[in-house]
XYZ file of C-alpha atoms in Angstrom:
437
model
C 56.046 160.412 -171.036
C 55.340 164.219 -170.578
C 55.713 166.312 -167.876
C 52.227 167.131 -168.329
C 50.991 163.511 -168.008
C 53.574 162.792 -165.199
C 51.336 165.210 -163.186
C 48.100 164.452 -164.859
C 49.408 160.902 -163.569
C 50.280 162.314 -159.674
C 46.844 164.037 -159.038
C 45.554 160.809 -160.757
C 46.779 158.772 -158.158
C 45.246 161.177 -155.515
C 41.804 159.813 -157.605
C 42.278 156.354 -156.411
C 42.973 157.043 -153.122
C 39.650 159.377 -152.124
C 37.613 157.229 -154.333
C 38.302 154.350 -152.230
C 37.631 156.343 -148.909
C 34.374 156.941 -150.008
C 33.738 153.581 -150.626
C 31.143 151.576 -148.759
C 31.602 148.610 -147.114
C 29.798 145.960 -149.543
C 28.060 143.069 -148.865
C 28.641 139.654 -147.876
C 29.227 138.134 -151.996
C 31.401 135.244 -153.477
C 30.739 137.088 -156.509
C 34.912 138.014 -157.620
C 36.419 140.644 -160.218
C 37.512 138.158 -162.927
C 40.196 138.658 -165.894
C 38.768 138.081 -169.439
C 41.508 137.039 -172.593
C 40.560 136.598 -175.929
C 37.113 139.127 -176.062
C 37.474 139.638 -179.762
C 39.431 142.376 -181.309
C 41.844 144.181 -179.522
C 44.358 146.502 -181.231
C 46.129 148.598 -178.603
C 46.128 145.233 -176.326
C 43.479 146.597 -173.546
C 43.303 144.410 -170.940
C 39.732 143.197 -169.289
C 37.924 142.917 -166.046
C 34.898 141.911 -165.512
C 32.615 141.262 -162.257
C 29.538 139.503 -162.529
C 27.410 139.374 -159.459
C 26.045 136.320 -157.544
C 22.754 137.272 -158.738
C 22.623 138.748 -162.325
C 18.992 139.850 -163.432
C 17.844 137.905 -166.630
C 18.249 140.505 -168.746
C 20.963 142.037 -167.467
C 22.212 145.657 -167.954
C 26.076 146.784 -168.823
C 27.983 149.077 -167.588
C 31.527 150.144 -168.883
C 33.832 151.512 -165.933
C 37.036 153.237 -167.039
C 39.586 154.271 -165.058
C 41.426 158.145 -164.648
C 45.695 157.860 -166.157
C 47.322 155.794 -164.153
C 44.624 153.835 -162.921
C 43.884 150.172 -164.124
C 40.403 148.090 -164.123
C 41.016 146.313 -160.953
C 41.872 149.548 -158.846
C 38.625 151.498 -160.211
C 36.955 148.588 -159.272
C 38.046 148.423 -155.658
C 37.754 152.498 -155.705
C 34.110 152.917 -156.374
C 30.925 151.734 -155.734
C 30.022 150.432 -159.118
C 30.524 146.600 -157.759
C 28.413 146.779 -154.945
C 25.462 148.053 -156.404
C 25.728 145.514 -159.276
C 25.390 143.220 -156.116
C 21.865 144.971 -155.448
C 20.572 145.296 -159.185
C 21.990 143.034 -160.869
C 23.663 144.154 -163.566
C 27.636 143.578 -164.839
C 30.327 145.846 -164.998
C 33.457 145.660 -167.321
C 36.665 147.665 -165.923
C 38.972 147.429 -168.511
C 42.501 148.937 -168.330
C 44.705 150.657 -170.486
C 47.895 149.505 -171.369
C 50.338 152.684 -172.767
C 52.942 153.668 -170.213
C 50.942 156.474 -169.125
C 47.288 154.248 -168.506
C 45.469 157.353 -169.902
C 43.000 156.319 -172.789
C 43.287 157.340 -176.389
C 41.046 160.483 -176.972
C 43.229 162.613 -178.797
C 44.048 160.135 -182.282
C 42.147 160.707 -185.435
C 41.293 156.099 -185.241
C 39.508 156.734 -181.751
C 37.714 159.695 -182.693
C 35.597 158.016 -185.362
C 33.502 154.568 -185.441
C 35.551 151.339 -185.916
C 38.228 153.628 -186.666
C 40.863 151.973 -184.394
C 42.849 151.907 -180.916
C 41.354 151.893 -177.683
C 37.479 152.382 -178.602
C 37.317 149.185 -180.942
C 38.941 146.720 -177.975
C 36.100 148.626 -175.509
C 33.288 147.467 -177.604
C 34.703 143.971 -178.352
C 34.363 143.880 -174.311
C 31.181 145.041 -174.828
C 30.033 142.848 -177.342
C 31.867 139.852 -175.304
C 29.264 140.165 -172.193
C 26.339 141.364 -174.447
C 26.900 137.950 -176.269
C 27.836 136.102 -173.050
C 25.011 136.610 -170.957
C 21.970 137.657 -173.140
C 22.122 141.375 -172.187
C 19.871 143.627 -172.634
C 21.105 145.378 -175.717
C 18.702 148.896 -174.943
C 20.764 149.031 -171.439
C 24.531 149.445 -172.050
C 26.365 152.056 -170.297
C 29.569 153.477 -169.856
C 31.089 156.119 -167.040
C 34.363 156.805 -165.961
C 36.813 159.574 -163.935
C 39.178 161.978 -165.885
C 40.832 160.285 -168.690
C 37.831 157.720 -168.044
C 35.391 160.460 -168.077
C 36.745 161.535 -171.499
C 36.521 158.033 -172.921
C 32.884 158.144 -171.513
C 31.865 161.155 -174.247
C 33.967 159.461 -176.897
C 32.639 156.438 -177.035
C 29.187 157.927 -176.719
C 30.235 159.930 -179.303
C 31.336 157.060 -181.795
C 28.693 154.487 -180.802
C 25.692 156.075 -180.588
C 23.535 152.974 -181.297
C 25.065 151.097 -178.848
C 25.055 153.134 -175.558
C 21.385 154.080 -173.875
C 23.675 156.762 -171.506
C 27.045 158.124 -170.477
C 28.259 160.023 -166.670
C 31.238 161.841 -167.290
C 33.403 163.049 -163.604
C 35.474 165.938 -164.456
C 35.909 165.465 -167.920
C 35.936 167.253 -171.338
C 33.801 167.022 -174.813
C 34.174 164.828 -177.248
C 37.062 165.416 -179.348
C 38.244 168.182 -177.177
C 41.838 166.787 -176.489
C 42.637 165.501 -179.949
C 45.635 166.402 -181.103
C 45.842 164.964 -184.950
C 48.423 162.681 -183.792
C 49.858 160.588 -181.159
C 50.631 162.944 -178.670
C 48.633 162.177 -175.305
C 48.149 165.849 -173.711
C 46.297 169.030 -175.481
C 46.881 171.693 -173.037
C 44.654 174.427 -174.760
C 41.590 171.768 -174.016
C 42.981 170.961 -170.404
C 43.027 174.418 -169.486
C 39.797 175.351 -170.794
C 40.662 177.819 -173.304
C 39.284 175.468 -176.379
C 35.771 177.218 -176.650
C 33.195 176.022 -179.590
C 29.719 177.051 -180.129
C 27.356 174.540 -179.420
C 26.924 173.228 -183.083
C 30.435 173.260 -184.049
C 30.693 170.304 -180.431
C 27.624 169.007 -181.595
C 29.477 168.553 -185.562
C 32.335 167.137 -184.300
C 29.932 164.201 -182.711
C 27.743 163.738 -185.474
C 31.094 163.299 -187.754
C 31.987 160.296 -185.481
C 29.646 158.121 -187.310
C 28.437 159.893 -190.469
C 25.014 159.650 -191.191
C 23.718 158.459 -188.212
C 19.900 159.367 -187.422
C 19.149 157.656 -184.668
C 18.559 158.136 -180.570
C 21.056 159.873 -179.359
C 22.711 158.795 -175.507
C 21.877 160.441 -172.821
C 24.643 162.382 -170.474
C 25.166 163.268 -166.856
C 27.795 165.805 -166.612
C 30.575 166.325 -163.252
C 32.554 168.989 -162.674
C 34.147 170.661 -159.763
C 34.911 174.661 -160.048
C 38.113 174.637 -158.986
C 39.620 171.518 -161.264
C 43.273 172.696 -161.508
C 43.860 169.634 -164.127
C 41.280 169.885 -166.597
C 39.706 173.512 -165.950
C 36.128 174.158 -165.279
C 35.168 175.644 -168.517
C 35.541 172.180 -169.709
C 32.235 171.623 -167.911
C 30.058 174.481 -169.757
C 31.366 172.966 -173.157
C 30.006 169.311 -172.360
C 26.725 170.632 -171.761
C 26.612 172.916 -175.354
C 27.828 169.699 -176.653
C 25.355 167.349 -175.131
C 22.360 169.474 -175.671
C 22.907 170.288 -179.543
C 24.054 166.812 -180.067
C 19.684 166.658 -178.517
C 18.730 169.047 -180.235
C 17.790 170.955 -177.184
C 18.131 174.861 -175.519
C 21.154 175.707 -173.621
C 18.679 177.132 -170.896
C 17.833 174.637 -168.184
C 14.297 173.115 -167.542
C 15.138 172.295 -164.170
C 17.404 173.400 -161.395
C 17.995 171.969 -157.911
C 20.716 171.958 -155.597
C 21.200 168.285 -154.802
C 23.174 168.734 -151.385
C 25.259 171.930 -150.208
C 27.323 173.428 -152.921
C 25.920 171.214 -155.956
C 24.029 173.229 -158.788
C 22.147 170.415 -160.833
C 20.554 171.546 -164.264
C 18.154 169.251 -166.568
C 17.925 169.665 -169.957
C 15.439 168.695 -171.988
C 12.902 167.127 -169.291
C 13.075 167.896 -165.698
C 12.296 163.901 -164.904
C 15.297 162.046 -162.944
C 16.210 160.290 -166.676
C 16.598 163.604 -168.263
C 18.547 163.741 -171.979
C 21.141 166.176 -170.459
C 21.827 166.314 -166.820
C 24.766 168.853 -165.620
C 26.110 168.690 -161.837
C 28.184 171.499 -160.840
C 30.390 171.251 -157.599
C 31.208 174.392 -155.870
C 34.741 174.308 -154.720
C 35.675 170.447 -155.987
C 38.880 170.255 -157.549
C 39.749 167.375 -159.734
C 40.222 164.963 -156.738
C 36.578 164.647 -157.008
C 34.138 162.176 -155.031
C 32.337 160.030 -157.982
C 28.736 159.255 -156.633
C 27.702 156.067 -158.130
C 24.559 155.752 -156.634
C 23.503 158.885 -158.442
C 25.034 157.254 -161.771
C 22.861 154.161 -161.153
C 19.878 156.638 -160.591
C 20.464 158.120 -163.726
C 21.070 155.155 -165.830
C 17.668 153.766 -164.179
C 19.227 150.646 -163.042
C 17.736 151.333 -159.571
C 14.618 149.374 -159.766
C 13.655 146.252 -158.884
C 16.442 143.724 -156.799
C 17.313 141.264 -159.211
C 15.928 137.613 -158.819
C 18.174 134.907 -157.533
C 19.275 133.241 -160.529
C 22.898 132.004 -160.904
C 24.944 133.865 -163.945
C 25.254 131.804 -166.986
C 27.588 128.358 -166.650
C 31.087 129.093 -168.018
C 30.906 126.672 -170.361
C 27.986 126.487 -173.357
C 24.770 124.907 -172.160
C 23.838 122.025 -174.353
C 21.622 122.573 -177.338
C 17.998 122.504 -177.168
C 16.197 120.248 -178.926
C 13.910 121.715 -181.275
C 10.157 122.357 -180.624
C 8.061 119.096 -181.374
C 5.294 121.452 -181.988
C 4.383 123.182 -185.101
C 5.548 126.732 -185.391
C 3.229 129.625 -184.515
C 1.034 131.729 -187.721
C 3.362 133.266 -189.839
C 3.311 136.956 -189.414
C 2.355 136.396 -185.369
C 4.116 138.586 -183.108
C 3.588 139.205 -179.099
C 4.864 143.061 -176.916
C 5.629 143.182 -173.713
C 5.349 146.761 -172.443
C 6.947 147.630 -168.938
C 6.565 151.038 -167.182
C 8.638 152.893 -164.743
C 6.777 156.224 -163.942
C 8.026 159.294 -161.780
C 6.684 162.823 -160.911
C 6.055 164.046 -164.723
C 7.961 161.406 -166.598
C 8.260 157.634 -167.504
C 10.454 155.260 -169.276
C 8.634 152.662 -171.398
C 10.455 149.308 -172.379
C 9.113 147.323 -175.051
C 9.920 144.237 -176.293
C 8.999 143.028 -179.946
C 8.857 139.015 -180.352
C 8.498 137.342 -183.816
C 6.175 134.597 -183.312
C 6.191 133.760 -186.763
C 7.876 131.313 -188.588
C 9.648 133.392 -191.013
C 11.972 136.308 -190.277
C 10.328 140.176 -190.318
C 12.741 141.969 -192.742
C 11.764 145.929 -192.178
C 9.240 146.592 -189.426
C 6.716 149.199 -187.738
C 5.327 148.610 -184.592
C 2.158 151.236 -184.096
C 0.152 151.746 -181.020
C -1.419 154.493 -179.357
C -0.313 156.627 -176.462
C -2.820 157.460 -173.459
C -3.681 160.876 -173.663
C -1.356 163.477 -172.285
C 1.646 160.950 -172.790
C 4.441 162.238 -175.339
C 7.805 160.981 -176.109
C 10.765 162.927 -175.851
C 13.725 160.763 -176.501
C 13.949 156.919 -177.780
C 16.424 154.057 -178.359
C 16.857 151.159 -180.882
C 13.949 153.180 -182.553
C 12.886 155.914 -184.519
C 9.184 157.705 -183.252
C 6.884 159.991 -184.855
C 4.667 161.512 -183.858
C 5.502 162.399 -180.433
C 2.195 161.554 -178.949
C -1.511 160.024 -179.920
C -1.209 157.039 -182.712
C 2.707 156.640 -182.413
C 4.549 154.308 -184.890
C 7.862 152.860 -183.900
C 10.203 152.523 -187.243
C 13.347 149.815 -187.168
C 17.055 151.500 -187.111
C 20.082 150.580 -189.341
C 20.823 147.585 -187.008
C 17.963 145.928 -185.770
C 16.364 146.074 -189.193
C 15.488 142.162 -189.260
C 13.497 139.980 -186.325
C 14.203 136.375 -186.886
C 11.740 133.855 -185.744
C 11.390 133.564 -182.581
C 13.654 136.446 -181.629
C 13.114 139.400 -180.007
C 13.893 143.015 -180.152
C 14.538 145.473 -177.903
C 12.952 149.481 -177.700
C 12.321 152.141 -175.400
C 11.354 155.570 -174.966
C 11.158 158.412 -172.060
C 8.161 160.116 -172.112
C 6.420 162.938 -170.193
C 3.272 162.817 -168.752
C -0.190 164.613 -167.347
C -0.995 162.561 -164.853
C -1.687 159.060 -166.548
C 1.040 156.519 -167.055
C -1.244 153.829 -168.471
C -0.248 151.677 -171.552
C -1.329 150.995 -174.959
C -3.955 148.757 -175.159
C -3.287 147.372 -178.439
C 0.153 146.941 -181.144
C 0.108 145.959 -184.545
C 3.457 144.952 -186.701
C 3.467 145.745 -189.909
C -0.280 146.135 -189.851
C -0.685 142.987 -187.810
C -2.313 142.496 -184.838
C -0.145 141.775 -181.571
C -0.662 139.691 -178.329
C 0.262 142.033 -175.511
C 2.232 139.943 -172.763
């Protein structure tokens, strides 16, 4: 190990202990932090956490919580407040741990830097796709944050799945790609100390060549930084957000500023709605020992709605089969949307589900429908939109190309608005009328 990460690993430690004093007390839960084998593949031998609440909502969210060098699963668990507010919403966290001698996470190697290129990032998203798989998650609602070496696993992976992750909050981190090193060597000291400085495209290129030829949705990203980080310098901060609004498309001028509580700067970018595409927090005097707000996080990630219901998590073994319908199947070419709304000052999310009533599978589809006046979209997932606003059509990505009977798919968009946050009154597939559920 390095000197550099022996001391990266000291003020590490200093992590765990604040985190955990700003802990709250949780609630009253039989609801345990479990150990997972055997999630699929694994090739730098990550080990896995998970903690499933009492009562998980149907569809439930993920969130991916990785841990600062030294750190493990288990001890960012009992240092944050991730748990307990999966306890109030309803949605399941992974905490996976690193296993190298230094626990810091592979962002530096050429493998983790690209998609399915290897290391740490591929055994992540086999966690990933373990729960999504597990407990029918909600595939337009996976998340990942993290602290430090956490926080810089946050942009990578981000950065290399794109089509999986709906948002990112990175706490006193650095951009994606910013500590490689072209090798194996864990510490780039130019990035650390902030002296690695890119123009906005050339941190927005290095995303995009993560997964080459990528078009779709882009993650969101809430940015942390304190000013006086002595580990991993505060210029690192003012990169992310170049990075993070060219990877949008979007100015480096703000389109909303606030000052959350005494010596925070927050700037929007983008949208100045609470779900914003880019959302920087500044910390006047914070040094890398930072607090990590997780209610903020939650807010962010909108997973701050509704308690869930009281439903029990899926049995750990397989339910048995259903028997198949006795009834004939439904028209071919039927399909039913369900259209949810969650509306703030100027803005609103819109979740939509697409269900193939039909007896044969949709290969290729376009879901049209018009938006109320004074609606328009700014950013989407698990979709591609045009136009913005008016008689919108929704066009399947790379991966959710095919419906199968029966099955569903998952899209959303955030969307400003004037005023009204009604919904379409009518969808057609392909052309085909839809019921509206």
């Amino acid at each position: 190990m390095t000197l550099k990460t022996r001391m990266l690993g000291v003020v590490m430690a200093a992590v765990t202990l604040a985190a955990a004093a700003l802990t709250f007390a949780t609630p009253a839960s039989a609801a345990t932090l479990t150990q997972v084998t055997n999630f699929g593949t694994n090739p730098t031998n990550l080990q896995m956490h998970l903690y499933v609440p009492d009562r998980v909502a149907t569809r439930p969210a993920i969130l991916l919580a990785m841990h600062y060098c030294t750190g493990t699963g288990p001890a960012f668990h009992s240092g944050t407040q991730y748990a307990s507010l999966a306890d109030r919403y309803g949605f399941i966290v992974i905490y996976p741990s690193a296993t190298r001698s230094s626990k810091c996470w592979d962002v530096y190697s050429p493998q983790a830097l690209r998609r399915g290129g290897g290391s740490d990032p591929v055994g992540l998203m086999s966690m990933v796709d373990y729960v999504r798989q597990r407990y029918s998650a909600d595939p337009a609602r996976i998340f990942a944050t993290g602290t430090s070496s956490g926080a810089m696993m946050t942009n990578v992976m981000l950065g290399d799945y794109p089509d999986v992750f709906a948002a990112g909050a990175s706490f006193a981190g650095v951009p994606f790609a910013c500590f490689a090193t072209g090798g194996t060597s864990e510490w780039n000291s130019q990035c650390a100390n902030g002296q690695l400085i890119r123009t906005a495209q050339q941190w927005g290129d290095l995303v995009r060549e993560a997964y080459p030829g990528y078009t779709g949705q882009r993650p969101r990203m809430q940015i942390w930084h304190g000013t006086n980080d002595e580990t991993l310098r505060y210029p690192n901060f003012g990169e992310q957000v170049k990075q993070w609004t060219n990877v949008h498309g979007l100015s480096q001028t703000p389109t909303y500023t606030d000052s959350p509580q005494s010596g925070y700067t927050r700037t929007r970018y983008g949208s100045s709605g609470p779900m914003a595409p880019v959302e920087a927090i500044s910390m006047q005097g914070v040094t890398h020992n930072l607090p990590v707000d997780a209610a903020q996080v939650i807010r962010f990630f909108g997973l701050d709605g509704t308690a869930p219901p009281t439903t029990p998590p899926p049995p750990t073994t397989p339910p048995p089969t259903t028997p198949p319908p006795t009834t004939p199947p439904p028209t071919e070419g039927a399909c039913r949307v369900g259209y949810t709304v969650n509306a703030w000052n100027s803005g609103l999310t819109a979740s939509v589900a697409i269900t193939n009533t039909g007896a044969t599978a949709v290969n290729g589809w376009a879901l049209t429908f018009t938006l109320p006046t004074g609606q328009r979209i700014t950013s989407g997932w698990n979709a591609q939109y045009a136009p913005a606003s008016g008689a919108v059509t929704a066009r399947n990505v790379s991966y959710n190309t095919t419906i199968a009977p029966n099955a569903s798919v998952e899209i959303g968009f955030q969307a400003t608005h004037e005023g009204g946050t009604g919904k379409p009154t009518s969808f057609a597939l392909n052309g085909a009328a839809c019921s509206v559920s």
